Amino acid sequence: MGRRRAAQDARRAREFEAFVAGAAGRLLHAATLLTAEPPQDNPRARRLLALSLARTYACWERLRGEDPYDRARQYLATRFSRAAWHQYGGLAALGRFRPRSHGPLAGLAPQERLILVLRLYEGVAEEQVAALLGLPRERVHAICDRATATLLNPPREPAPAVLGAKAVSP
């Protein structure tokens, strides 16, 4: 019985290693977009990925035909959502917080980033995102539209002050 179990464990490890070799890069990129960290310095994204992969490995035998990438992505999204909830103070913060990050999605709130990454980068259907986050489909659609509009039309920076100009009084 010991040899059989050892063979099963070895097979499980090889299958998981092959999965990680194929999926880790894309999952890390998604995590980096979520955390709005620069790709070359992304410790929060790497931690999200490690936790997601560990959770996926823990239930590897129970996947039974399920797509392990979908499961890993789901763990990544829920872990990010929970971390944002706890780190930034609840539901109101998920909608309003703007992190001091430098990634391409840094100007978006965590919930906006999460929905945008799942919908546009990962191609997850609106209904699936809504079910994953416990939101109505219409809300997911509105948040995705708002986030997309923000990315395409970022708020303008204030005009630079002109040196040596005198203020004109009315």
PDB file of N, CA and C in Angstrom, residues 53-133:
ATOM      1  N   LEU A  53      -1.789  29.191  -5.351  1.00  0.00           N
ATOM      2  CA  LEU A  53      -1.273  27.899  -5.809  1.00  0.00           C
ATOM      3  C   LEU A  53      -1.260  26.869  -4.678  1.00  0.00           C
ATOM      4  N   ALA A  54      -0.946  27.300  -3.475  1.00  0.00           N
ATOM      5  CA  ALA A  54      -0.965  26.371  -2.333  1.00  0.00           C
ATOM      6  C   ALA A  54      -2.373  25.828  -2.103  1.00  0.00           C
ATOM      7  N   ARG A  55      -3.351  26.703  -2.201  1.00  0.00           N
ATOM      8  CA  ARG A  55      -4.739  26.279  -2.012  1.00  0.00           C
ATOM      9  C   ARG A  55      -5.171  25.332  -3.127  1.00  0.00           C
ATOM     10  N   THR A  56      -4.740  25.624  -4.347  1.00  0.00           N
ATOM     11  CA  THR A  56      -5.077  24.764  -5.483  1.00  0.00           C
ATOM     12  C   THR A  56      -4.428  23.390  -5.305  1.00  0.00           C
ATOM     13  N   TYR A  57      -3.173  23.357  -4.848  1.00  0.00           N
ATOM     14  CA  TYR A  57      -2.494  22.075  -4.621  1.00  0.00           C
ATOM     15  C   TYR A  57      -3.193  21.273  -3.530  1.00  0.00           C
ATOM     16  N   ALA A  58      -3.663  21.979  -2.502  1.00  0.00           N
ATOM     17  CA  ALA A  58      -4.319  21.286  -1.386  1.00  0.00           C
ATOM     18  C   ALA A  58      -5.582  20.548  -1.834  1.00  0.00           C
ATOM     19  N   CYS A  59      -6.257  21.061  -2.847  1.00  0.00           N
ATOM     20  CA  CYS A  59      -7.484  20.393  -3.306  1.00  0.00           C
ATOM     21  C   CYS A  59      -7.303  19.723  -4.665  1.00  0.00           C
ATOM     22  N   TRP A  60      -6.062  19.502  -5.078  1.00  0.00           N
ATOM     23  CA  TRP A  60      -5.756  18.966  -6.401  1.00  0.00           C
ATOM     24  C   TRP A  60      -6.498  17.664  -6.685  1.00  0.00           C
ATOM     25  N   GLU A  61      -6.497  16.758  -5.744  1.00  0.00           N
ATOM     26  CA  GLU A  61      -7.143  15.452  -5.950  1.00  0.00           C
ATOM     27  C   GLU A  61      -8.656  15.570  -6.065  1.00  0.00           C
ATOM     28  N   ARG A  62      -9.239  16.597  -5.468  1.00  0.00           N
ATOM     29  CA  ARG A  62     -10.693  16.756  -5.477  1.00  0.00           C
ATOM     30  C   ARG A  62     -11.210  17.546  -6.673  1.00  0.00           C
ATOM     31  N   LEU A  63     -10.330  18.012  -7.548  1.00  0.00           N
ATOM     32  CA  LEU A  63     -10.782  18.806  -8.688  1.00  0.00           C
ATOM     33  C   LEU A  63     -11.621  17.971  -9.657  1.00  0.00           C
ATOM     34  N   ARG A  64     -11.286  16.740  -9.845  1.00  0.00           N
ATOM     35  CA  ARG A  64     -12.058  15.784 -10.640  1.00  0.00           C
ATOM     36  C   ARG A  64     -12.668  16.382 -11.911  1.00  0.00           C
ATOM     37  N   GLY A  65     -11.823  16.747 -12.836  1.00  0.00           N
ATOM     38  CA  GLY A  65     -12.313  17.255 -14.108  1.00  0.00           C
ATOM     39  C   GLY A  65     -12.500  18.764 -14.160  1.00  0.00           C
ATOM     40  N   GLU A  66     -12.464  19.430 -13.017  1.00  0.00           N
ATOM     41  CA  GLU A  66     -12.547  20.893 -13.011  1.00  0.00           C
ATOM     42  C   GLU A  66     -11.254  21.464 -13.568  1.00  0.00           C
ATOM     43  N   ASP A  67     -11.336  22.655 -14.107  1.00  0.00           N
ATOM     44  CA  ASP A  67     -10.150  23.326 -14.625  1.00  0.00           C
ATOM     45  C   ASP A  67      -9.356  23.895 -13.454  1.00  0.00           C
ATOM     46  N   PRO A  68      -8.125  23.436 -13.241  1.00  0.00           N
ATOM     47  CA  PRO A  68      -7.352  23.949 -12.107  1.00  0.00           C
ATOM     48  C   PRO A  68      -7.036  25.438 -12.251  1.00  0.00           C
ATOM     49  N   TYR A  69      -6.925  25.925 -13.485  1.00  0.00           N
ATOM     50  CA  TYR A  69      -6.656  27.352 -13.684  1.00  0.00           C
ATOM     51  C   TYR A  69      -7.827  28.189 -13.175  1.00  0.00           C
ATOM     52  N   ASP A  70      -9.050  27.755 -13.477  1.00  0.00           N
ATOM     53  CA  ASP A  70     -10.224  28.478 -12.978  1.00  0.00           C
ATOM     54  C   ASP A  70     -10.233  28.504 -11.457  1.00  0.00           C
ATOM     55  N   ARG A  71      -9.897  27.373 -10.861  1.00  0.00           N
ATOM     56  CA  ARG A  71      -9.886  27.293  -9.397  1.00  0.00           C
ATOM     57  C   ARG A  71      -8.807  28.206  -8.821  1.00  0.00           C
ATOM     58  N   ALA A  72      -7.620  28.189  -9.398  1.00  0.00           N
ATOM     59  CA  ALA A  72      -6.529  29.040  -8.911  1.00  0.00           C
ATOM     60  C   ALA A  72      -6.889  30.515  -9.073  1.00  0.00           C
ATOM     61  N   ARG A  73      -7.490  30.867 -10.208  1.00  0.00           N
ATOM     62  CA  ARG A  73      -7.905  32.248 -10.441  1.00  0.00           C
ATOM     63  C   ARG A  73      -8.975  32.666  -9.436  1.00  0.00           C
ATOM     64  N   GLN A  74      -9.881  31.780  -9.130  1.00  0.00           N
ATOM     65  CA  GLN A  74     -10.929  32.065  -8.141  1.00  0.00           C
ATOM     66  C   GLN A  74     -10.306  32.321  -6.766  1.00  0.00           C
ATOM     67  N   TYR A  75      -9.361  31.490  -6.360  1.00  0.00           N
ATOM     68  CA  TYR A  75      -8.681  31.702  -5.083  1.00  0.00           C
ATOM     69  C   TYR A  75      -7.932  33.030  -5.086  1.00  0.00           C
ATOM     70  N   LEU A  76      -7.274  33.339  -6.191  1.00  0.00           N
ATOM     71  CA  LEU A  76      -6.538  34.595  -6.316  1.00  0.00           C
ATOM     72  C   LEU A  76      -7.485  35.789  -6.142  1.00  0.00           C
ATOM     73  N   ALA A  77      -8.617  35.750  -6.821  1.00  0.00           N
ATOM     74  CA  ALA A  77      -9.580  36.857  -6.760  1.00  0.00           C
ATOM     75  C   ALA A  77     -10.192  37.002  -5.373  1.00  0.00           C
ATOM     76  N   THR A  78     -10.591  35.898  -4.768  1.00  0.00           N
ATOM     77  CA  THR A  78     -11.214  36.005  -3.448  1.00  0.00           C
ATOM     78  C   THR A  78     -10.200  36.419  -2.390  1.00  0.00           C
ATOM     79  N   ARG A  79      -8.987  35.945  -2.513  1.00  0.00           N
ATOM     80  CA  ARG A  79      -7.940  36.343  -1.563  1.00  0.00           C
ATOM     81  C   ARG A  79      -7.639  37.839  -1.688  1.00  0.00           C
ATOM     82  N   PHE A  80      -7.550  38.340  -2.932  1.00  0.00           N
ATOM     83  CA  PHE A  80      -7.321  39.764  -3.140  1.00  0.00           C
ATOM     84  C   PHE A  80      -8.484  40.580  -2.576  1.00  0.00           C
ATOM     85  N   SER A  81      -9.692  40.131  -2.846  1.00  0.00           N
ATOM     86  CA  SER A  81     -10.875  40.849  -2.373  1.00  0.00           C
ATOM     87  C   SER A  81     -10.904  40.926  -0.847  1.00  0.00           C
ATOM     88  N   ARG A  82     -10.633  39.811  -0.198  1.00  0.00           N
ATOM     89  CA  ARG A  82     -10.611  39.802   1.278  1.00  0.00           C
ATOM     90  C   ARG A  82      -9.502  40.691   1.824  1.00  0.00           C
ATOM     91  N   ALA A  83      -8.336  40.626   1.209  1.00  0.00           N
ATOM     92  CA  ALA A  83      -7.207  41.443   1.672  1.00  0.00           C
ATOM     93  C   ALA A  83      -7.529  42.925   1.518  1.00  0.00           C
ATOM     94  N   ALA A  84      -8.127  43.295   0.393  1.00  0.00           N
ATOM     95  CA  ALA A  84      -8.492  44.698   0.177  1.00  0.00           C
ATOM     96  C   ALA A  84      -9.540  45.131   1.185  1.00  0.00           C
ATOM     97  N   TRP A  85     -10.481  44.250   1.457  1.00  0.00           N
ATOM     98  CA  TRP A  85     -11.548  44.549   2.425  1.00  0.00           C
ATOM     99  C   TRP A  85     -10.937  44.845   3.794  1.00  0.00           C
ATOM    100  N   HIS A  86     -10.058  43.963   4.246  1.00  0.00           N
ATOM    101  CA  HIS A  86      -9.471  44.122   5.580  1.00  0.00           C
ATOM    102  C   HIS A  86      -8.435  45.238   5.639  1.00  0.00           C
ATOM    103  N   GLN A  87      -7.652  45.386   4.586  1.00  0.00           N
ATOM    104  CA  GLN A  87      -6.575  46.368   4.599  1.00  0.00           C
ATOM    105  C   GLN A  87      -7.101  47.792   4.501  1.00  0.00           C
ATOM    106  N   TYR A  88      -8.161  47.991   3.728  1.00  0.00           N
ATOM    107  CA  TYR A  88      -8.604  49.350   3.460  1.00  0.00           C
ATOM    108  C   TYR A  88      -9.920  49.716   4.125  1.00  0.00           C
ATOM    109  N   GLY A  89     -10.449  48.871   4.995  1.00  0.00           N
ATOM    110  CA  GLY A  89     -11.571  49.263   5.824  1.00  0.00           C
ATOM    111  C   GLY A  89     -12.965  49.004   5.304  1.00  0.00           C
ATOM    112  N   GLY A  90     -13.224  47.907   4.648  1.00  0.00           N
ATOM    113  CA  GLY A  90     -14.583  47.530   4.331  1.00  0.00           C
ATOM    114  C   GLY A  90     -15.065  47.936   2.958  1.00  0.00           C
ATOM    115  N   LEU A  91     -16.375  47.802   2.784  1.00  0.00           N
ATOM    116  CA  LEU A  91     -17.015  47.976   1.491  1.00  0.00           C
ATOM    117  C   LEU A  91     -16.813  49.364   0.912  1.00  0.00           C
ATOM    118  N   ALA A  92     -16.952  50.400   1.722  1.00  0.00           N
ATOM    119  CA  ALA A  92     -16.791  51.758   1.206  1.00  0.00           C
ATOM    120  C   ALA A  92     -15.391  51.951   0.639  1.00  0.00           C
ATOM    121  N   ALA A  93     -14.400  51.396   1.304  1.00  0.00           N
ATOM    122  CA  ALA A  93     -13.026  51.546   0.833  1.00  0.00           C
ATOM    123  C   ALA A  93     -12.797  50.791  -0.469  1.00  0.00           C
ATOM    124  N   LEU A  94     -13.488  49.658  -0.659  1.00  0.00           N
ATOM    125  CA  LEU A  94     -13.318  48.908  -1.906  1.00  0.00           C
ATOM    126  C   LEU A  94     -13.722  49.757  -3.103  1.00  0.00           C
ATOM    127  N   GLY A  95     -14.661  50.636  -2.917  1.00  0.00           N
ATOM    128  CA  GLY A  95     -15.107  51.466  -4.020  1.00  0.00           C
ATOM    129  C   GLY A  95     -14.343  52.762  -4.165  1.00  0.00           C
ATOM    130  N   ARG A  96     -13.735  53.268  -3.104  1.00  0.00           N
ATOM    131  CA  ARG A  96     -13.159  54.608  -3.160  1.00  0.00           C
ATOM    132  C   ARG A  96     -11.655  54.688  -3.020  1.00  0.00           C
ATOM    133  N   PHE A  97     -11.014  53.700  -2.487  1.00  0.00           N
ATOM    134  CA  PHE A  97      -9.582  53.801  -2.185  1.00  0.00           C
ATOM    135  C   PHE A  97      -8.747  53.875  -3.450  1.00  0.00           C
ATOM    136  N   ARG A  98      -7.797  54.767  -3.452  1.00  0.00           N
ATOM    137  CA  ARG A  98      -6.827  54.868  -4.549  1.00  0.00           C
ATOM    138  C   ARG A  98      -5.437  54.622  -3.962  1.00  0.00           C
ATOM    139  N   PRO A  99      -4.820  53.490  -4.286  1.00  0.00           N
ATOM    140  CA  PRO A  99      -3.527  53.159  -3.698  1.00  0.00           C
ATOM    141  C   PRO A  99      -2.409  54.042  -4.232  1.00  0.00           C
ATOM    142  N   ARG A 100      -1.328  54.065  -3.487  1.00  0.00           N
ATOM    143  CA  ARG A 100      -0.116  54.769  -3.933  1.00  0.00           C
ATOM    144  C   ARG A 100       0.786  53.776  -4.641  1.00  0.00           C
ATOM    145  N   SER A 101       0.319  53.271  -5.758  1.00  0.00           N
ATOM    146  CA  SER A 101       1.072  52.293  -6.533  1.00  0.00           C
ATOM    147  C   SER A 101       1.391  52.882  -7.891  1.00  0.00           C
ATOM    148  N   HIS A 102       2.128  52.109  -8.672  1.00  0.00           N
ATOM    149  CA  HIS A 102       2.603  52.625  -9.946  1.00  0.00           C
ATOM    150  C   HIS A 102       2.206  51.751 -11.127  1.00  0.00           C
ATOM    151  N   GLY A 103       1.424  50.728 -10.930  1.00  0.00           N
ATOM    152  CA  GLY A 103       1.037  49.855 -12.021  1.00  0.00           C
ATOM    153  C   GLY A 103       0.046  50.526 -12.959  1.00  0.00           C
ATOM    154  N   PRO A 104      -0.246  49.877 -14.079  1.00  0.00           N
ATOM    155  CA  PRO A 104      -1.152  50.481 -15.056  1.00  0.00           C
ATOM    156  C   PRO A 104      -2.569  50.697 -14.530  1.00  0.00           C
ATOM    157  N   LEU A 105      -2.967  49.939 -13.514  1.00  0.00           N
ATOM    158  CA  LEU A 105      -4.315  50.073 -12.968  1.00  0.00           C
ATOM    159  C   LEU A 105      -4.326  50.778 -11.613  1.00  0.00           C
ATOM    160  N   ALA A 106      -3.245  51.460 -11.271  1.00  0.00           N
ATOM    161  CA  ALA A 106      -3.107  52.072  -9.949  1.00  0.00           C
ATOM    162  C   ALA A 106      -4.164  53.129  -9.669  1.00  0.00           C
ATOM    163  N   GLY A 107      -4.717  53.754 -10.690  1.00  0.00           N
ATOM    164  CA  GLY A 107      -5.718  54.788 -10.490  1.00  0.00           C
ATOM    165  C   GLY A 107      -7.100  54.254 -10.182  1.00  0.00           C
ATOM    166  N   LEU A 108      -7.255  52.945 -10.179  1.00  0.00           N
ATOM    167  CA  LEU A 108      -8.557  52.338  -9.924  1.00  0.00           C
ATOM    168  C   LEU A 108      -8.653  51.832  -8.491  1.00  0.00           C
ATOM    169  N   ALA A 109      -9.857  51.798  -7.976  1.00  0.00           N
ATOM    170  CA  ALA A 109     -10.106  51.213  -6.656  1.00  0.00           C
ATOM    171  C   ALA A 109      -9.912  49.693  -6.749  1.00  0.00           C
ATOM    172  N   PRO A 110      -9.628  49.022  -5.630  1.00  0.00           N
ATOM    173  CA  PRO A 110      -9.417  47.560  -5.668  1.00  0.00           C
ATOM    174  C   PRO A 110     -10.553  46.789  -6.331  1.00  0.00           C
ATOM    175  N   GLN A 111     -11.801  47.142  -6.041  1.00  0.00           N
ATOM    176  CA  GLN A 111     -12.930  46.429  -6.640  1.00  0.00           C
ATOM    177  C   GLN A 111     -12.980  46.656  -8.157  1.00  0.00           C
ATOM    178  N   GLU A 112     -12.680  47.871  -8.582  1.00  0.00           N
ATOM    179  CA  GLU A 112     -12.642  48.157 -10.014  1.00  0.00           C
ATOM    180  C   GLU A 112     -11.546  47.348 -10.699  1.00  0.00           C
ATOM    181  N   ARG A 113     -10.366  47.290 -10.070  1.00  0.00           N
ATOM    182  CA  ARG A 113      -9.260  46.500 -10.629  1.00  0.00           C
ATOM    183  C   ARG A 113      -9.640  45.037 -10.725  1.00  0.00           C
ATOM    184  N   LEU A 114     -10.245  44.517  -9.664  1.00  0.00           N
ATOM    185  CA  LEU A 114     -10.618  43.103  -9.635  1.00  0.00           C
ATOM    186  C   LEU A 114     -11.588  42.775 -10.761  1.00  0.00           C
ATOM    187  N   ILE A 115     -12.617  43.572 -10.903  1.00  0.00           N
ATOM    188  CA  ILE A 115     -13.615  43.309 -11.944  1.00  0.00           C
ATOM    189  C   ILE A 115     -13.006  43.489 -13.330  1.00  0.00           C
ATOM    190  N   LEU A 116     -12.217  44.523 -13.510  1.00  0.00           N
ATOM    191  CA  LEU A 116     -11.605  44.769 -14.814  1.00  0.00           C
ATOM    192  C   LEU A 116     -10.648  43.649 -15.200  1.00  0.00           C
ATOM    193  N   VAL A 117      -9.833  43.202 -14.269  1.00  0.00           N
ATOM    194  CA  VAL A 117      -8.886  42.113 -14.560  1.00  0.00           C
ATOM    195  C   VAL A 117      -9.638  40.825 -14.889  1.00  0.00           C
ATOM    196  N   LEU A 118     -10.655  40.503 -14.108  1.00  0.00           N
ATOM    197  CA  LEU A 118     -11.408  39.278 -14.378  1.00  0.00           C
ATOM    198  C   LEU A 118     -12.143  39.355 -15.712  1.00  0.00           C
ATOM    199  N   ARG A 119     -12.760  40.484 -15.993  1.00  0.00           N
ATOM    200  CA  ARG A 119     -13.552  40.617 -17.227  1.00  0.00           C
ATOM    201  C   ARG A 119     -12.671  40.765 -18.465  1.00  0.00           C
ATOM    202  N   LEU A 120     -11.726  41.696 -18.448  1.00  0.00           N
ATOM    203  CA  LEU A 120     -10.998  42.008 -19.673  1.00  0.00           C
ATOM    204  C   LEU A 120      -9.705  41.207 -19.843  1.00  0.00           C
ATOM    205  N   TYR A 121      -8.937  41.044 -18.781  1.00  0.00           N
ATOM    206  CA  TYR A 121      -7.679  40.315 -18.917  1.00  0.00           C
ATOM    207  C   TYR A 121      -7.920  38.802 -18.924  1.00  0.00           C
ATOM    208  N   GLU A 122      -8.770  38.339 -18.022  1.00  0.00           N
ATOM    209  CA  GLU A 122      -9.015  36.906 -17.900  1.00  0.00           C
ATOM    210  C   GLU A 122     -10.196  36.420 -18.746  1.00  0.00           C
ATOM    211  N   GLY A 123     -11.049  37.319 -19.219  1.00  0.00           N
ATOM    212  CA  GLY A 123     -12.172  36.925 -20.065  1.00  0.00           C
ATOM    213  C   GLY A 123     -13.278  36.170 -19.348  1.00  0.00           C
ATOM    214  N   VAL A 124     -13.454  36.432 -18.059  1.00  0.00           N
ATOM    215  CA  VAL A 124     -14.497  35.763 -17.288  1.00  0.00           C
ATOM    216  C   VAL A 124     -15.833  36.462 -17.570  1.00  0.00           C
ATOM    217  N   ALA A 125     -16.876  35.697 -17.762  1.00  0.00           N
ATOM    218  CA  ALA A 125     -18.193  36.245 -18.064  1.00  0.00           C
ATOM    219  C   ALA A 125     -18.717  37.080 -16.897  1.00  0.00           C
ATOM    220  N   GLU A 126     -19.521  38.092 -17.241  1.00  0.00           N
ATOM    221  CA  GLU A 126     -20.105  38.979 -16.236  1.00  0.00           C
ATOM    222  C   GLU A 126     -20.851  38.205 -15.152  1.00  0.00           C
ATOM    223  N   GLU A 127     -21.617  37.207 -15.569  1.00  0.00           N
ATOM    224  CA  GLU A 127     -22.404  36.415 -14.617  1.00  0.00           C
ATOM    225  C   GLU A 127     -21.501  35.671 -13.633  1.00  0.00           C
ATOM    226  N   GLN A 128     -20.374  35.151 -14.132  1.00  0.00           N
ATOM    227  CA  GLN A 128     -19.444  34.435 -13.264  1.00  0.00           C
ATOM    228  C   GLN A 128     -18.763  35.390 -12.285  1.00  0.00           C
ATOM    229  N   VAL A 129     -18.386  36.569 -12.751  1.00  0.00           N
ATOM    230  CA  VAL A 129     -17.765  37.558 -11.861  1.00  0.00           C
ATOM    231  C   VAL A 129     -18.767  37.970 -10.790  1.00  0.00           C
ATOM    232  N   ALA A 130     -19.999  38.189 -11.202  1.00  0.00           N
ATOM    233  CA  ALA A 130     -21.044  38.578 -10.247  1.00  0.00           C
ATOM    234  C   ALA A 130     -21.232  37.495  -9.180  1.00  0.00           C
ATOM    235  N   ALA A 131     -21.278  36.250  -9.609  1.00  0.00           N
ATOM    236  CA  ALA A 131     -21.450  35.146  -8.648  1.00  0.00           C
ATOM    237  C   ALA A 131     -20.246  35.038  -7.721  1.00  0.00           C
ATOM    238  N   LEU A 132     -19.042  35.185  -8.264  1.00  0.00           N
ATOM    239  CA  LEU A 132     -17.822  35.090  -7.462  1.00  0.00           C
ATOM    240  C   LEU A 132     -17.770  36.175  -6.396  1.00  0.00           C
ATOM    241  N   LEU A 133     -18.184  37.398  -6.757  1.00  0.00           N
ATOM    242  CA  LEU A 133     -18.086  38.526  -5.834  1.00  0.00           C
ATOM    243  C   LEU A 133     -19.367  38.775  -5.047  1.00  0.00           C
TER     244      LEU A 133
END
